[in-house]
Amino acid sequence: MKQKSEEDYKKPYRRQDSQAWDGTLPDVATEIGPNTPKSAEGHPKYHPKDEELELWDVTTEHWNIITEFQKGPQIRPSAYFGKDTQIISEPGQDDTTIIHQLVTRIEGLFSKKDKGRQDVLDQTFGLKRLLQWVIIHHSELLPTVAKSNKTALQQATKKYIEILYWILDLLLDQETNEALQRACEKKTNSGTCCMRTDHLLVTLLKEDNASKSSRSWCPHDETEKINDLNRSLEMNLEKALRTTKGKSESCLHEAITHYCSNPSFSPLKRLIDLSGKGVIKVKARDDHNRTPLHVAVMEFREPKPEDKRALEDLKKIIRLLVEICPEALYEEDSENKTAYQQLASLEKTRAQGQEPSVQDQEAWKEQQRKEVLNILKESYIGNRPPEEHMDKMGYLYPEGVEERRISLNLCSEKTIDREFINALQGDTLASLRYETVLDYVSLPPRNIPTGPGQKEEGSDLLHSYKDVFMWLKRSGVKKIFRVVVNDLIDHPDGDHAIVESLKGLNVEKWQWAKLDISSKTIREAAPGVKVLSLHSSGNYAVLQGWACKQGLARLENGREAKPILESYRSLFDAKLKARLSKSHPHHVEVHVELAGSQVGNVGDSISKTASEQPVNQAEQNHEWIKHMKNFAQEITNLELPDLCDVKVAVIDDGINSRKLPFKVSDGKSFCESSEDCDDYFVNPGPHGTTMANLIHDICPGVKLYIARIIPSDYSKVPPAAATKAIEWALKMDVDIISMSWTLKSNERDPYTKAFREAVVDAVSKKEKIVFCSLHDNEGAERIENYYPVGIPEVFKIGSATRTGNQAESNSTDWDIAEFILPGHEVLDGGTNTKINGSSIATALASGLAALIICCVDIVDKEGNSRPGENVRSKGYMKNAFKNLSDKSKTKKFPEVKKHFPKLEDHEEDQGKLRAIETLSSLEPDAKGLRDLPAGITYSSAPLSAYTP
């Protein structure tokens, strides 16, 4: 712009062909039209400061230009400006550009109630034409931020998203781009260029060349200019979209927020591409600290049926946001929730008792939410490495959201058989709940015939992996990212069975270890596979089949081959790579291994805590145990509704589902985080199974919660895993925690210290009953050297002989043990061996405490949240155990035969209930247990009719 003199500042700025300025600037909310009254030429009525005068002059000139184009679509910008376009680049008042002012004027027209009138539409069209022309030729103005802290794009998206779409439509689309790259038919064949010229950028350039006839002008003549303008526009749009100041929301936020009211997928997709990671993840924040992903997901809080089309687009947008910026999945808003967690906490179920139409609508809303949650779950699980299992669980299942399993890892089992699969599918592990999307499924070899003499009928042989995958499908699994199967055995699964197993599960990583598997099988079972691990016997024909054009090249995601096969490398590599490169723009990664490769790993069991020795079949178990098992069985035989609601957490090395004749209420593994983290029922050590069986023997109605803290190949107890197990047990609201193991106390270790604090909180703050075993060692050891038994708040349990004396293994802890229970030469019915150790006694103590609570529950009528709540505390249980032990010679051995009557001596249930009532002597200060709930029927007579 020409440099102004001091005298120029005293005169209003005006074009030669414009009317005089009356000294006032138009209000941005006031429409200026051709009939706006003008005063006589002269000085302004209001004179701004001299240093601001030029800005006021420029703003006025911008408004005058806009006013001209508002008259209608007949004015061509190129003809109006000619070569004098410098005024367009000049900044105006408050650092606004002409684009800011155009957006303001267009918004004013859009807001008119009669915007459907032809004259208003004509005005809008003229301004739209000017806006697009200015942006094409002066795209450098787009990143300019006015004093309002907004770019023109932000201003446009705040109220009328259509303006942003007009701008995005200026970018070249793929079709126009490709047409420009092709040779012009006009030049090659002396014909007419048939390239479409209706693209906005091309159209506006054609108008700039209006002096040429329509037949002589060809877009190919302007290819370089078109590409330059497009690159400049794209670059400046990126800058503008990634520019935010203060708390201004980004264009992407606004576009997604208003999408349902004005859906247009292609421009919004382009907007996301241009915005990039910076806007999606960090810079684009609204007042709630929500990312654009949050905004898109929250549109599904209360989806509207009339927005069906827009909502389907938003699902694609959510996928696109995560694809461009996976980190957005982990960003938290002001409530410390990710986008997934926000929607998961709002998930609703169908309302009952409503009109069918309302129920259908609620069901549809819930279905929409579930679909979005599945998109996010799939993205999150697939974008994080498998070893981050614990992090994934924390993300997917925050406080208040029910946990599900996101993988099935059985590879630590040497083999799996029919009995094991039946246990997975049956009542024993009925609490197993799987996500719709699984990170991986890893399976060991099947139990198959080892010789010609082995019978198959009625055996535990597993003839196909199909049973496992069909069970997962019935459990609701829709997708598995990675499948690892060790099928390198004499009788591998058939191709048809493999297809039936994996079909519909959208497997992306294939590691089914079977020699020479056919390409057809892979294509039918997992057409969308991205990574292949193949196993070859070296058969030349199979290798050629993989490499031929009808082989792996026909996969949907064909990718560059990376075979690691030593022989036939050059042939296979060259052929397969050539085929795949021609098939698809995407890639499948292929690995080939020679026969003999192993899949998965199998760890050894942990060392047994309790010692074992063979037992004579004729030998009997402890009289203590026999008596309590008989008593418990008689209680089980009572026809009582909800007989027992006692929860016991067993924190140990997992359980063997094959050896449990009862149902596990729930379980979870807290083994050290790794890809091959074993579930609580996979290749467990024998110890936890024994503990669970002993507790169940004494209290058959108990609800067991299994927390595994020791992996298959590790014999020590990790304190960090033990801490998490305690926290989980509290979350499950258990009554009793049983820990039949010890670890070295070390307060300098933060993990050990955290474990101690977790145990103390469980007893002191949560009022849980915690039983712990003494350290079995005949040498001199201080109890303080071991946790958890060395923590003052817990019950310290030692082992007793058949005669009720303390076992020699605990002789140095005589003053430490609070109570002793059978733990010497106890018969293990599962293994037919005698087992020894205070861990046995601890499990029996946990079972006895559970039984006491169960008995009190039967006869207690306290109006607590749960019957018998007053006995669910350390103080009550300690008095109960004291009363059971006071008359023993050691004062520590519960003499159950003196207090727990023989219920089998009573033929009627009412007589058994009277006998149970005598247990009131266990707590002298407690209310009498003869106060029975009225109106509840046990057997045939109401308890209100019972009199002792």
PDB file of C-alpha atoms in Angstrom, residues 645-842:
ATOM      1  CA  ASP A 645     -23.938 -64.799  51.604  1.00  0.00           C
ATOM      2  CA  VAL A 646     -20.380 -64.937  52.895  1.00  0.00           C
ATOM      3  CA  LYS A 647     -17.609 -63.801  50.584  1.00  0.00           C
ATOM      4  CA  VAL A 648     -14.040 -65.037  50.996  1.00  0.00           C
ATOM      5  CA  ALA A 649     -11.095 -63.868  48.895  1.00  0.00           C
ATOM      6  CA  VAL A 650      -8.342 -66.448  48.419  1.00  0.00           C
ATOM      7  CA  ILE A 651      -5.136 -64.649  47.437  1.00  0.00           C
ATOM      8  CA  ASP A 652      -2.763 -67.291  46.132  1.00  0.00           C
ATOM      9  CA  ASP A 653      -1.502 -68.935  42.923  1.00  0.00           C
ATOM     10  CA  GLY A 654      -4.859 -69.476  41.215  1.00  0.00           C
ATOM     11  CA  ILE A 655      -7.094 -72.520  41.034  1.00  0.00           C
ATOM     12  CA  ASN A 656      -7.348 -75.618  38.881  1.00  0.00           C
ATOM     13  CA  SER A 657     -10.864 -75.596  37.478  1.00  0.00           C
ATOM     14  CA  ARG A 658     -10.690 -79.345  36.831  1.00  0.00           C
ATOM     15  CA  LYS A 659     -10.367 -80.008  40.555  1.00  0.00           C
ATOM     16  CA  LEU A 660     -13.109 -77.770  41.905  1.00  0.00           C
ATOM     17  CA  PRO A 661     -16.517 -79.394  42.507  1.00  0.00           C
ATOM     18  CA  PHE A 662     -18.068 -75.977  43.150  1.00  0.00           C
ATOM     19  CA  LYS A 663     -18.633 -72.623  41.491  1.00  0.00           C
ATOM     20  CA  VAL A 664     -16.174 -69.733  41.748  1.00  0.00           C
ATOM     21  CA  SER A 665     -17.987 -66.411  42.175  1.00  0.00           C
ATOM     22  CA  ASP A 666     -15.252 -64.395  40.481  1.00  0.00           C
ATOM     23  CA  GLY A 667     -11.534 -64.319  39.925  1.00  0.00           C
ATOM     24  CA  LYS A 668      -8.744 -62.207  38.545  1.00  0.00           C
ATOM     25  CA  SER A 669      -5.042 -62.525  37.869  1.00  0.00           C
ATOM     26  CA  PHE A 670      -2.623 -59.948  39.220  1.00  0.00           C
ATOM     27  CA  CYS A 671       0.539 -61.591  37.931  1.00  0.00           C
ATOM     28  CA  GLU A 672       3.286 -59.239  36.860  1.00  0.00           C
ATOM     29  CA  SER A 673       2.145 -57.374  33.751  1.00  0.00           C
ATOM     30  CA  SER A 674       3.294 -59.218  30.637  1.00  0.00           C
ATOM     31  CA  GLU A 675       1.955 -60.438  27.351  1.00  0.00           C
ATOM     32  CA  ASP A 676       1.748 -63.975  28.676  1.00  0.00           C
ATOM     33  CA  CYS A 677       0.068 -63.118  31.970  1.00  0.00           C
ATOM     34  CA  ASP A 678      -1.829 -66.217  33.057  1.00  0.00           C
ATOM     35  CA  ASP A 679      -5.457 -66.005  34.074  1.00  0.00           C
ATOM     36  CA  TYR A 680      -6.329 -67.283  37.519  1.00  0.00           C
ATOM     37  CA  PHE A 681      -7.415 -70.709  36.200  1.00  0.00           C
ATOM     38  CA  VAL A 682      -4.596 -71.271  33.642  1.00  0.00           C
ATOM     39  CA  ASN A 683      -1.722 -73.577  34.664  1.00  0.00           C
ATOM     40  CA  PRO A 684      -2.048 -72.691  38.335  1.00  0.00           C
ATOM     41  CA  GLY A 685       0.077 -74.011  41.137  1.00  0.00           C
ATOM     42  CA  PRO A 686      -1.545 -76.638  43.379  1.00  0.00           C
ATOM     43  CA  HIS A 687      -1.532 -74.474  46.498  1.00  0.00           C
ATOM     44  CA  GLY A 688      -4.419 -72.122  45.773  1.00  0.00           C
ATOM     45  CA  THR A 689      -6.640 -74.997  44.634  1.00  0.00           C
ATOM     46  CA  THR A 690      -6.017 -76.804  47.936  1.00  0.00           C
ATOM     47  CA  MET A 691      -6.806 -73.661  49.945  1.00  0.00           C
ATOM     48  CA  ALA A 692     -10.058 -73.075  48.052  1.00  0.00           C
ATOM     49  CA  ASN A 693     -11.150 -76.693  48.525  1.00  0.00           C
ATOM     50  CA  LEU A 694     -10.465 -76.599  52.282  1.00  0.00           C
ATOM     51  CA  ILE A 695     -12.468 -73.387  52.761  1.00  0.00           C
ATOM     52  CA  HIS A 696     -15.340 -74.843  50.759  1.00  0.00           C
ATOM     53  CA  ASP A 697     -15.222 -78.107  52.754  1.00  0.00           C
ATOM     54  CA  ILE A 698     -15.882 -76.206  55.992  1.00  0.00           C
ATOM     55  CA  CYS A 699     -18.427 -73.760  54.520  1.00  0.00           C
ATOM     56  CA  PRO A 700     -19.955 -75.211  51.319  1.00  0.00           C
ATOM     57  CA  GLY A 701     -22.162 -72.165  50.719  1.00  0.00           C
ATOM     58  CA  VAL A 702     -19.252 -69.718  50.701  1.00  0.00           C
ATOM     59  CA  LYS A 703     -18.743 -67.406  47.712  1.00  0.00           C
ATOM     60  CA  LEU A 704     -15.113 -67.656  46.704  1.00  0.00           C
ATOM     61  CA  TYR A 705     -13.196 -64.873  44.988  1.00  0.00           C
ATOM     62  CA  ILE A 706      -9.875 -66.041  43.569  1.00  0.00           C
ATOM     63  CA  ALA A 707      -7.027 -63.534  43.239  1.00  0.00           C
ATOM     64  CA  ARG A 708      -3.931 -64.920  41.552  1.00  0.00           C
ATOM     65  CA  ILE A 709      -0.671 -63.161  42.383  1.00  0.00           C
ATOM     66  CA  ILE A 710       1.920 -65.804  41.444  1.00  0.00           C
ATOM     67  CA  PRO A 711       2.544 -66.720  37.785  1.00  0.00           C
ATOM     68  CA  SER A 712       3.221 -70.256  36.617  1.00  0.00           C
ATOM     69  CA  ASP A 713       7.000 -69.925  36.443  1.00  0.00           C
ATOM     70  CA  TYR A 714       7.587 -67.887  39.610  1.00  0.00           C
ATOM     71  CA  SER A 715       7.676 -69.076  43.214  1.00  0.00           C
ATOM     72  CA  LYS A 716       7.945 -65.759  45.067  1.00  0.00           C
ATOM     73  CA  VAL A 717       5.089 -63.452  45.979  1.00  0.00           C
ATOM     74  CA  PRO A 718       5.372 -60.043  44.266  1.00  0.00           C
ATOM     75  CA  PRO A 719       4.224 -57.426  46.816  1.00  0.00           C
ATOM     76  CA  ALA A 720       2.860 -55.103  44.085  1.00  0.00           C
ATOM     77  CA  ALA A 721       0.575 -57.868  42.814  1.00  0.00           C
ATOM     78  CA  ALA A 722      -0.505 -58.677  46.370  1.00  0.00           C
ATOM     79  CA  THR A 723      -1.444 -55.020  46.942  1.00  0.00           C
ATOM     80  CA  LYS A 724      -3.612 -54.972  43.828  1.00  0.00           C
ATOM     81  CA  ALA A 725      -5.243 -58.214  44.945  1.00  0.00           C
ATOM     82  CA  ILE A 726      -6.153 -56.663  48.305  1.00  0.00           C
ATOM     83  CA  GLU A 727      -7.650 -53.641  46.542  1.00  0.00           C
ATOM     84  CA  TRP A 728      -9.660 -55.895  44.244  1.00  0.00           C
ATOM     85  CA  ALA A 729     -10.950 -57.944  47.191  1.00  0.00           C
ATOM     86  CA  LEU A 730     -12.182 -54.745  48.844  1.00  0.00           C
ATOM     87  CA  LYS A 731     -13.843 -53.723  45.593  1.00  0.00           C
ATOM     88  CA  MET A 732     -15.633 -57.100  45.578  1.00  0.00           C
ATOM     89  CA  ASP A 733     -16.764 -56.338  49.150  1.00  0.00           C
ATOM     90  CA  VAL A 734     -15.545 -59.636  50.568  1.00  0.00           C
ATOM     91  CA  ASP A 735     -15.982 -60.424  54.257  1.00  0.00           C
ATOM     92  CA  ILE A 736     -12.818 -62.478  54.755  1.00  0.00           C
ATOM     93  CA  ILE A 737      -9.375 -62.387  53.134  1.00  0.00           C
ATOM     94  CA  SER A 738      -7.268 -65.548  53.316  1.00  0.00           C
ATOM     95  CA  MET A 739      -3.512 -65.370  52.653  1.00  0.00           C
ATOM     96  CA  SER A 740      -1.642 -68.630  53.245  1.00  0.00           C
ATOM     97  CA  TRP A 741       1.864 -67.460  52.344  1.00  0.00           C
ATOM     98  CA  THR A 742       4.563 -65.087  53.531  1.00  0.00           C
ATOM     99  CA  LEU A 743       7.043 -62.670  52.011  1.00  0.00           C
ATOM    100  CA  LYS A 744      10.051 -60.941  53.526  1.00  0.00           C
ATOM    101  CA  SER A 745       9.217 -57.634  55.175  1.00  0.00           C
ATOM    102  CA  ASN A 746      11.243 -54.733  53.830  1.00  0.00           C
ATOM    103  CA  GLU A 747       9.985 -51.259  54.672  1.00  0.00           C
ATOM    104  CA  ARG A 748      12.611 -49.703  52.435  1.00  0.00           C
ATOM    105  CA  ASP A 749      10.935 -51.313  49.455  1.00  0.00           C
ATOM    106  CA  PRO A 750       7.999 -49.075  48.395  1.00  0.00           C
ATOM    107  CA  TYR A 751       6.000 -52.040  47.058  1.00  0.00           C
ATOM    108  CA  THR A 752       6.295 -53.989  50.306  1.00  0.00           C
ATOM    109  CA  LYS A 753       5.406 -50.888  52.289  1.00  0.00           C
ATOM    110  CA  ALA A 754       2.358 -50.299  50.102  1.00  0.00           C
ATOM    111  CA  PHE A 755       1.263 -53.895  50.683  1.00  0.00           C
ATOM    112  CA  ARG A 756       1.452 -53.478  54.457  1.00  0.00           C
ATOM    113  CA  GLU A 757      -0.584 -50.280  54.260  1.00  0.00           C
ATOM    114  CA  ALA A 758      -3.210 -51.995  52.113  1.00  0.00           C
ATOM    115  CA  VAL A 759      -3.601 -54.795  54.667  1.00  0.00           C
ATOM    116  CA  VAL A 760      -3.842 -52.341  57.570  1.00  0.00           C
ATOM    117  CA  ASP A 761      -6.516 -50.331  55.730  1.00  0.00           C
ATOM    118  CA  ALA A 762      -8.487 -53.487  54.940  1.00  0.00           C
ATOM    119  CA  VAL A 763      -8.762 -54.316  58.658  1.00  0.00           C
ATOM    120  CA  SER A 764      -8.843 -50.884  60.298  1.00  0.00           C
ATOM    121  CA  LYS A 765     -10.881 -48.876  57.779  1.00  0.00           C
ATOM    122  CA  LYS A 766     -12.877 -51.492  55.882  1.00  0.00           C
ATOM    123  CA  GLU A 767     -13.373 -53.825  58.883  1.00  0.00           C
ATOM    124  CA  LYS A 768     -12.414 -56.947  56.944  1.00  0.00           C
ATOM    125  CA  ILE A 769     -11.379 -60.197  58.627  1.00  0.00           C
ATOM    126  CA  VAL A 770      -7.874 -61.168  57.461  1.00  0.00           C
ATOM    127  CA  PHE A 771      -6.333 -64.586  58.194  1.00  0.00           C
ATOM    128  CA  CYS A 772      -2.621 -65.115  57.597  1.00  0.00           C
ATOM    129  CA  SER A 773      -0.353 -68.117  58.086  1.00  0.00           C
ATOM    130  CA  LEU A 774       2.781 -68.250  60.194  1.00  0.00           C
ATOM    131  CA  HIS A 775       6.070 -68.783  58.420  1.00  0.00           C
ATOM    132  CA  ASP A 776       6.712 -72.552  58.510  1.00  0.00           C
ATOM    133  CA  ASN A 777      10.292 -72.785  59.732  1.00  0.00           C
ATOM    134  CA  GLU A 778      11.646 -74.805  62.621  1.00  0.00           C
ATOM    135  CA  GLY A 779      14.571 -72.409  62.991  1.00  0.00           C
ATOM    136  CA  ALA A 780      14.511 -69.218  65.023  1.00  0.00           C
ATOM    137  CA  GLU A 781      12.781 -66.525  62.968  1.00  0.00           C
ATOM    138  CA  ARG A 782      11.172 -63.320  64.158  1.00  0.00           C
ATOM    139  CA  ILE A 783       7.566 -62.897  63.056  1.00  0.00           C
ATOM    140  CA  GLU A 784       8.247 -59.242  62.195  1.00  0.00           C
ATOM    141  CA  ASN A 785      10.470 -60.427  59.364  1.00  0.00           C
ATOM    142  CA  TYR A 786       7.488 -61.675  57.381  1.00  0.00           C
ATOM    143  CA  TYR A 787       4.363 -60.137  55.907  1.00  0.00           C
ATOM    144  CA  PRO A 788       1.399 -60.317  56.068  1.00  0.00           C
ATOM    145  CA  VAL A 789       1.538 -62.372  59.281  1.00  0.00           C
ATOM    146  CA  GLY A 790       3.900 -59.843  60.865  1.00  0.00           C
ATOM    147  CA  ILE A 791       1.316 -57.063  60.531  1.00  0.00           C
ATOM    148  CA  PRO A 792      -0.371 -56.581  63.949  1.00  0.00           C
ATOM    149  CA  GLU A 793      -3.903 -56.131  62.589  1.00  0.00           C
ATOM    150  CA  VAL A 794      -4.277 -59.628  61.057  1.00  0.00           C
ATOM    151  CA  PHE A 795      -5.182 -63.016  62.551  1.00  0.00           C
ATOM    152  CA  LYS A 796      -1.990 -65.078  62.925  1.00  0.00           C
ATOM    153  CA  ILE A 797      -2.758 -68.749  62.357  1.00  0.00           C
ATOM    154  CA  GLY A 798      -0.475 -71.672  63.201  1.00  0.00           C
ATOM    155  CA  SER A 799      -0.815 -75.382  62.505  1.00  0.00           C
ATOM    156  CA  ALA A 800      -1.946 -77.980  65.033  1.00  0.00           C
ATOM    157  CA  THR A 801      -1.516 -81.729  65.224  1.00  0.00           C
ATOM    158  CA  ARG A 802      -4.355 -84.227  65.401  1.00  0.00           C
ATOM    159  CA  THR A 803      -4.292 -83.915  69.188  1.00  0.00           C
ATOM    160  CA  GLY A 804      -4.660 -80.128  69.167  1.00  0.00           C
ATOM    161  CA  ASN A 805      -1.052 -79.339  70.015  1.00  0.00           C
ATOM    162  CA  GLN A 806       0.970 -76.818  68.080  1.00  0.00           C
ATOM    163  CA  ALA A 807       2.978 -78.384  65.246  1.00  0.00           C
ATOM    164  CA  GLU A 808       6.769 -78.390  65.493  1.00  0.00           C
ATOM    165  CA  SER A 809       7.051 -76.226  62.389  1.00  0.00           C
ATOM    166  CA  ASN A 810       5.546 -73.373  64.433  1.00  0.00           C
ATOM    167  CA  SER A 811       7.229 -74.185  67.750  1.00  0.00           C
ATOM    168  CA  THR A 812       9.227 -70.962  67.828  1.00  0.00           C
ATOM    169  CA  ASP A 813       6.065 -68.933  67.238  1.00  0.00           C
ATOM    170  CA  TRP A 814       4.112 -70.240  70.200  1.00  0.00           C
ATOM    171  CA  ASP A 815       3.513 -66.822  71.700  1.00  0.00           C
ATOM    172  CA  ILE A 816       2.820 -65.302  68.301  1.00  0.00           C
ATOM    173  CA  ALA A 817       0.093 -67.598  66.974  1.00  0.00           C
ATOM    174  CA  GLU A 818      -3.330 -66.358  68.028  1.00  0.00           C
ATOM    175  CA  PHE A 819      -5.052 -69.593  67.088  1.00  0.00           C
ATOM    176  CA  ILE A 820      -3.979 -72.979  65.815  1.00  0.00           C
ATOM    177  CA  LEU A 821      -6.021 -75.267  63.587  1.00  0.00           C
ATOM    178  CA  PRO A 822      -5.317 -78.608  61.914  1.00  0.00           C
ATOM    179  CA  GLY A 823      -2.248 -78.291  59.719  1.00  0.00           C
ATOM    180  CA  HIS A 824      -0.300 -81.475  60.298  1.00  0.00           C
ATOM    181  CA  GLU A 825      -0.918 -84.621  58.242  1.00  0.00           C
ATOM    182  CA  VAL A 826      -4.174 -83.324  56.813  1.00  0.00           C
ATOM    183  CA  LEU A 827      -5.631 -85.572  54.129  1.00  0.00           C
ATOM    184  CA  ASP A 828      -5.972 -83.902  50.725  1.00  0.00           C
ATOM    185  CA  GLY A 829      -8.781 -85.764  49.025  1.00  0.00           C
ATOM    186  CA  GLY A 830      -7.877 -84.362  45.628  1.00  0.00           C
ATOM    187  CA  THR A 831      -4.335 -85.768  45.549  1.00  0.00           C
ATOM    188  CA  ASN A 832      -4.725 -88.548  48.151  1.00  0.00           C
ATOM    189  CA  THR A 833      -1.726 -87.236  50.074  1.00  0.00           C
ATOM    190  CA  LYS A 834      -1.070 -85.872  53.542  1.00  0.00           C
ATOM    191  CA  ILE A 835      -0.307 -82.192  53.554  1.00  0.00           C
ATOM    192  CA  ASN A 836       1.335 -80.111  56.262  1.00  0.00           C
ATOM    193  CA  GLY A 837       1.755 -76.443  57.047  1.00  0.00           C
ATOM    194  CA  SER A 838       0.182 -73.395  58.655  1.00  0.00           C
ATOM    195  CA  SER A 839      -1.239 -72.507  55.238  1.00  0.00           C
ATOM    196  CA  ILE A 840      -3.633 -75.455  55.664  1.00  0.00           C
ATOM    197  CA  ALA A 841      -4.642 -74.170  59.089  1.00  0.00           C
ATOM    198  CA  THR A 842      -5.218 -70.668  57.691  1.00  0.00           C
TER     199      THR A 842
END
